[in-house]
């Protein structure tokens, strides 16, 4: 199962990338991922605190799979062990209409996929909120 969201931002890719990858400032603007800690290097493990619409928090420890400056950021989260409930989250950036098209998506797999449908729905809402907040932050 995949959820995919996108937003057009009236700013150059490098500006969007700079805000997207400045994890230390997420608490200033990001309503969904209000805390991200860790080095922006492939293979590194991050600590991400997600906040759902009802205000509850969920901490995940994804491993960075791909970091391509001004183009792609991708990580993978696993619940306990591979194949139980896995998510591969990614951001891609591309030039569009003199600005940037940001795609934020996540592909979910695993034995608990059906049982985790509420989690997937919450993530989709969170992506939309984060996209709009990123747009406002970059364009503001």
Coordinates of C-alpha atoms in Angstrom, one line a residue:
X1 CA 0.0 0.0 0.0
X2 CA 1.3 3.5 -0.9
X3 CA 0.3 6.9 0.2
X4 CA 1.5 9.8 -2.0
X5 CA 1.1 13.5 -1.6
X6 CA 2.6 16.4 -3.5
X7 CA 2.8 20.2 -3.2
X8 CA 4.1 22.9 -5.5
X9 CA 6.4 25.4 -3.8
X10 CA 7.2 28.8 -5.3
X11 CA 10.9 28.6 -4.5
X12 CA 14.0 27.0 -6.0
X13 CA 14.9 23.4 -5.2
X14 CA 17.9 24.2 -3.1
X15 CA 15.9 26.4 -0.8
X16 CA 13.2 23.7 -0.3
X17 CA 16.0 21.1 0.3
X18 CA 17.7 23.3 2.9
X19 CA 14.5 23.7 4.9
X20 CA 13.5 20.0 4.5
X21 CA 16.9 18.7 5.7
X22 CA 17.3 21.2 8.6
X23 CA 16.1 18.7 11.1
X24 CA 17.1 21.0 14.0
X25 CA 14.3 23.5 13.0
X26 CA 11.5 21.0 12.5
X27 CA 9.9 21.9 15.8
X28 CA 9.6 25.5 14.6
X29 CA 7.3 24.7 11.7
X30 CA 6.5 21.0 11.2
X31 CA 3.1 19.9 12.7
X32 CA 3.7 16.2 11.8
X33 CA 7.4 15.4 12.4
X34 CA 8.0 17.8 15.2
X35 CA 11.4 16.3 16.1
X36 CA 14.0 14.6 13.9
X37 CA 17.5 13.8 15.3
X38 CA 20.4 12.2 13.5
X39 CA 23.0 12.7 10.8
X40 CA 21.9 13.2 7.2
X41 CA 24.0 10.4 5.9
X42 CA 23.0 7.2 4.1
X43 CA 23.0 4.2 6.6
X44 CA 22.5 6.4 9.6
X45 CA 19.6 5.9 12.0
X46 CA 17.3 8.8 12.8
X47 CA 15.0 9.4 15.7
X48 CA 11.7 10.8 14.4
X49 CA 8.8 11.9 16.6
X50 CA 5.5 11.9 14.7
X51 CA 2.5 13.8 16.1
X52 CA -1.0 12.6 15.0
X53 CA -4.1 14.7 14.5
X54 CA -5.3 13.8 18.0
X55 CA -2.0 15.0 19.6
X56 CA -0.6 11.6 20.4
X57 CA 3.1 11.0 19.6
X58 CA 4.8 8.0 18.0
X59 CA 8.6 7.7 17.9
X60 CA 10.2 5.7 15.0
X61 CA 13.9 4.9 14.3
X62 CA 14.3 4.8 10.5
X63 CA 17.5 4.1 8.7
X64 CA 18.4 6.5 5.9
X65 CA 18.6 4.7 2.6
X66 CA 19.2 7.5 0.2
X67 CA 20.3 11.1 0.4
X68 CA 20.7 12.9 -2.9
X69 CA 21.2 16.6 -2.4
X70 CA 18.3 18.7 -3.9
X71 CA 16.6 15.6 -5.3
X72 CA 15.7 12.7 -2.8
X73 CA 15.6 11.8 0.8
X74 CA 14.5 8.2 1.6
X75 CA 14.3 6.1 4.8
X76 CA 12.9 2.8 6.0
X77 CA 11.2 2.0 9.3
X78 CA 10.5 -1.5 10.6
X79 CA 8.3 -2.5 13.4
X80 CA 10.3 -4.9 15.5
X81 CA 11.6 -7.1 12.6
X82 CA 11.5 -7.2 8.8
X83 CA 8.1 -8.2 7.3
X84 CA 5.9 -7.4 10.3
X85 CA 5.1 -3.7 9.3
X86 CA 7.6 -1.9 7.2
X87 CA 7.5 1.6 5.7
X88 CA 9.7 3.2 3.1
X89 CA 9.2 7.0 3.3
X90 CA 10.6 9.3 0.7
X91 CA 10.7 12.9 -0.5
X92 CA 11.6 13.8 -4.1
X93 CA 12.1 17.3 -5.4
X94 CA 11.8 18.3 -9.0
X95 CA 11.7 21.7 -10.9
X96 CA 8.2 22.7 -11.9
X97 CA 6.9 26.0 -13.2
X98 CA 10.0 27.9 -12.0
X99 CA 9.6 26.4 -8.5
X100 CA 9.7 23.0 -6.9
X101 CA 7.4 20.0 -6.9
X102 CA 7.8 18.1 -3.7
X103 CA 6.5 14.6 -3.5
X104 CA 6.2 13.0 -0.1
X105 CA 5.1 9.3 -0.1
X106 CA 5.4 6.1 1.9
X107 CA 5.1 2.5 0.8
X108 CA 3.9 0.1 3.5
X109 CA 4.2 -3.7 3.5
X110 CA 4.1 -6.5 6.0
X111 CA 1.9 -9.0 7.9
X112 CA 0.2 -6.3 10.0
X113 CA -0.7 -4.0 7.1
X114 CA -4.4 -4.6 7.5
X115 CA -4.3 -4.1 11.2
X116 CA -2.4 -0.8 10.8
X117 CA -4.8 0.9 8.4
X118 CA -5.5 3.7 11.0
X119 CA -1.8 4.4 11.2
X120 CA -1.6 4.6 7.4
X121 CA -4.6 7.0 7.3
X122 CA -3.0 9.2 10.1
X123 CA 0.3 9.3 8.1
X124 CA -1.6 10.5 5.0
X125 CA -3.1 13.4 7.0
X126 CA 0.3 14.2 8.5
X127 CA 1.9 14.3 5.1
X128 CA -0.6 16.9 3.8
X129 CA -0.2 19.0 6.9
X130 CA 3.6 18.8 6.7
X131 CA 3.6 19.7 3.0
X132 CA 1.5 22.8 3.5
X133 CA 3.6 23.9 6.5
X134 CA 6.8 23.4 4.4
X135 CA 5.3 25.4 1.6
X136 CA 4.5 28.2 4.0
X137 CA 7.9 28.1 5.7
X138 CA 9.8 28.2 2.4
X139 CA 7.6 30.8 0.7
X140 CA 7.0 32.9 3.8

